[in-house]
Amino acid sequence: MPANPTHVTPSLLEAYAGRRQVTPPVWFMRQAGRSLPEYRASRAGTAMLDACLEPELAAEITLQPVRRHGVDAAVLFSDIVVPLKLAGVDVDIVPGRGPVFARPVRTPEDLDDLVAHELTRDALAPIEAAVALTVAQLDGTPLIGFAGAPFTLASYVVEGGPSKDQLRARTLLHAEPASWRRLTDWLADVSGAFLAAQVRAGARAVQLFDSWAGALSEADYRAAVLPASARTLDAVPGDVPKVHFGTGTALLLPAMRDAGADVIGVDHRLPLDAASALLGHRVPLQGNIDPALLDAPWPVLERHLEQVVAAGASAPAHVLNLGHGVPPTADPGVLTRIVDWAHSRA
Amino acid sequence: MPANPTHVTPSLLEAYAGRRQVTPPVWFMRQAGRSLPEYRASRAGTAMLDACLEPELAAEITLQPVRRHGVDAAVLFSDIVVPLKLAGVDVDIVPGRGPVFARPVRTPEDLDDLVAHELTRDALAPIEAAVALTVAQLDGTPLIGFAGAPFTLASYVVEGGPSKDQLRARTLLHAEPASWRRLTDWLADVSGAFLAAQVRAGARAVQLFDSWAGALSEADYRAAVLPASARTLDAVPGDVPKVHFGTGTALLLPAMRDAGADVIGVDHRLPLDAASALLGHRVPLQGNIDPALLDAPWPVLERHLEQVVAAGASAPAHVLNLGHGVPPTADPGVLTRIVDWAHSRA
């Protein structure tokens, strides 16, 4: 593991604070996961949500990509539905499908039942333990805390599982604004408590994933989603930097910043210079290597990396990352090579 | 069925030609389909692709929404993989999943095998028959021909079925540009021949569906997708208007026009006034009622319709439609009510 004395501010946090780094800090969304053989070995025989709730295992999985790739950040191995599970909601992650809720929220009674669940600080103990165990072994590399944003969570809760267009959630948003507000406020509180626990236990930055926000128009986002995402981010204690990410968000970047984000994650669709212009060149950016390029020959990928880093120079600072999560089929050797490539730039 | 004497140009074609209509013409993508009980009755016991290839049945299904809703256009009941099936490719549509290819294109040999298939004019006879039967019963309401664009088709062909991020197709595009070009040129020729057959048999407009184009950056779209889509549209004989549609295409609208489109279909994410501005206010637009609103109370939906029509006034002309296909769960009564609402405006 790279030595990273704690009295020096890690380059990731410098970049998140808007100070450009000569050597771009780099990590990968979903770096702790199925692309790594050591992950598959560690997880064997343990269900996804159980693995998230076993502190030693979650810490080990979180550390694996830091050891292997030498990335500039760890990101807690978890899932966006973990805080709901800890609140007592009947949810599971079905392999090959995703989160599945035993009782989708379709009626006022379903909603009453859901929001009656409380996420206590005691219930968050396994998360705090996992974070503390991870940080103790990170030797100064910062850990990023992780949570799902209310809209994306709502899309699963209302549908009962993954959906194509988040259609039911978007209907609820328009058809029953009061119910929508009650649902997303509850989700904001649960996700906010999840982030707060991670920060209390030692996470030095957080990232809010609103993976499906790109299904929304800007008007709908601002009216019905931004307030709940802001509520989630407001729950983060102290002044740790807050990263906000979604896919297909070219129309939403300023609104996502307005939710209280310090850093915006950009997917592969929008070049970083265009993203930076949309944000008045005032917001540090993270991204946006196209995951589809990971399987291309190295010269093709390297040309793409050069373009990403060149476009990232438009922003006040840039953290190199993918434009979406690491695909399970990715060759981990390519990820290591990207880290080495980034770190060799000076 | 509404009387629509053939010596008067239908309002749909007037709008597609850029002449604003006081009463906005309206039709719905996927209007012939699962939302209609008469469709479910007609289709009972017949597989999807078989239904597309039985001229009497395809014509009947195409006519159903015209009879029921009084829409201003029929759109041929078909599927984007129909021309591949007619070329002899082993593809089926699996209920609940989508198109599935027996031999996904993963190797040079797979590609050789695919492009060896030829779509003859004889093979297109059932399509021409379905179109002719439909047109004979339409009493002047125009029929829109239908095809899938090469990128969206390639995403199915390469993956072997539906995929989340069109990742394999996008990797091929970058990793093997010559193979990608060969694949998409072949798909363009097959889809182009499919459109040409529909026009020869009486379709008075065509719409090219590039449903998943929104997965691409503009640079990738222009370099590797636009040429094949242009090739498809170039195959359309005569001067019938060409509509081009995809979802999540806020970054792509000018490039989609540059592929040779006369009219741009806009999904629900981008307001029509913003879309029109991106196109220099020179291109007739189609769209973009949010399908999520179909299940909202009528006053909420009506407010949305007013907004859509008001924003559509930015464009030279506007054809009212959904921002995506009719969801199978939609209440057909709501669709009829939208048509009546549109036709009562003057």
XYZ file of C-alpha atoms in Angstrom, chain A residues 164-165 167-168 170-171 174-175 212 214-218 220 248 250-251 268-271 290-293 295-297 300 324 327 329, chain B residues 164-165 167-168 170-171 174-175 212 214-218 220 248 250-251 268-271 290-293 295-297 300 324 327 329:
66
model
C -36.256 0.699 -17.228
C -37.450 4.270 -17.075
C -41.716 5.222 -14.655
C -43.683 4.448 -11.485
C -41.807 9.523 -11.854
C -45.580 9.067 -11.990
C -46.317 14.134 -10.411
C -49.502 12.391 -9.315
C -30.969 7.320 -12.419
C -30.803 11.335 -15.797
C -34.377 10.089 -16.319
C -35.630 13.503 -15.186
C -36.035 16.875 -16.844
C -34.274 19.716 -15.084
C -38.770 17.993 -12.415
C -27.100 10.959 -18.316
C -25.952 16.682 -19.012
C -29.136 18.668 -18.347
C -18.853 9.373 -20.119
C -21.409 11.122 -22.349
C -20.353 14.721 -21.706
C -16.736 15.882 -22.185
C -15.763 5.642 -20.759
C -16.049 2.131 -19.257
C -16.532 0.829 -22.797
C -12.905 1.752 -23.487
C -11.716 -3.458 -23.208
C -10.172 -1.553 -26.119
C -6.482 -1.915 -27.062
C -7.013 3.493 -27.990
C -19.778 4.903 -14.415
C -18.024 -3.328 -15.270
C -16.120 -8.052 -16.791
C -27.894 -1.858 -19.802
C -25.276 0.477 -21.239
C -21.271 -1.568 -23.428
C -20.128 -4.301 -25.828
C -19.597 0.772 -27.666
C -16.399 -1.173 -27.010
C -13.699 1.980 -30.392
C -11.701 -1.222 -30.402
C -30.210 3.885 -27.310
C -28.312 8.543 -25.819
C -25.586 6.204 -24.507
C -23.106 7.986 -26.775
C -21.136 11.194 -26.555
C -21.662 13.568 -29.473
C -18.620 9.165 -30.790
C -31.550 10.843 -23.727
C -30.058 16.249 -25.467
C -26.410 16.212 -26.570
C -39.476 13.807 -22.216
C -36.233 15.038 -20.634
C -35.671 18.140 -22.745
C -38.377 20.826 -23.131
C -43.802 12.385 -20.451
C -45.208 8.818 -20.425
C -44.985 8.945 -16.606
C -47.783 11.538 -16.679
C -51.115 7.722 -14.987
C -51.407 11.077 -13.224
C -54.786 12.740 -12.586
C -51.897 17.271 -13.823
C -41.112 7.520 -25.572
C -46.165 1.952 -21.699
C -49.776 -0.447 -18.630
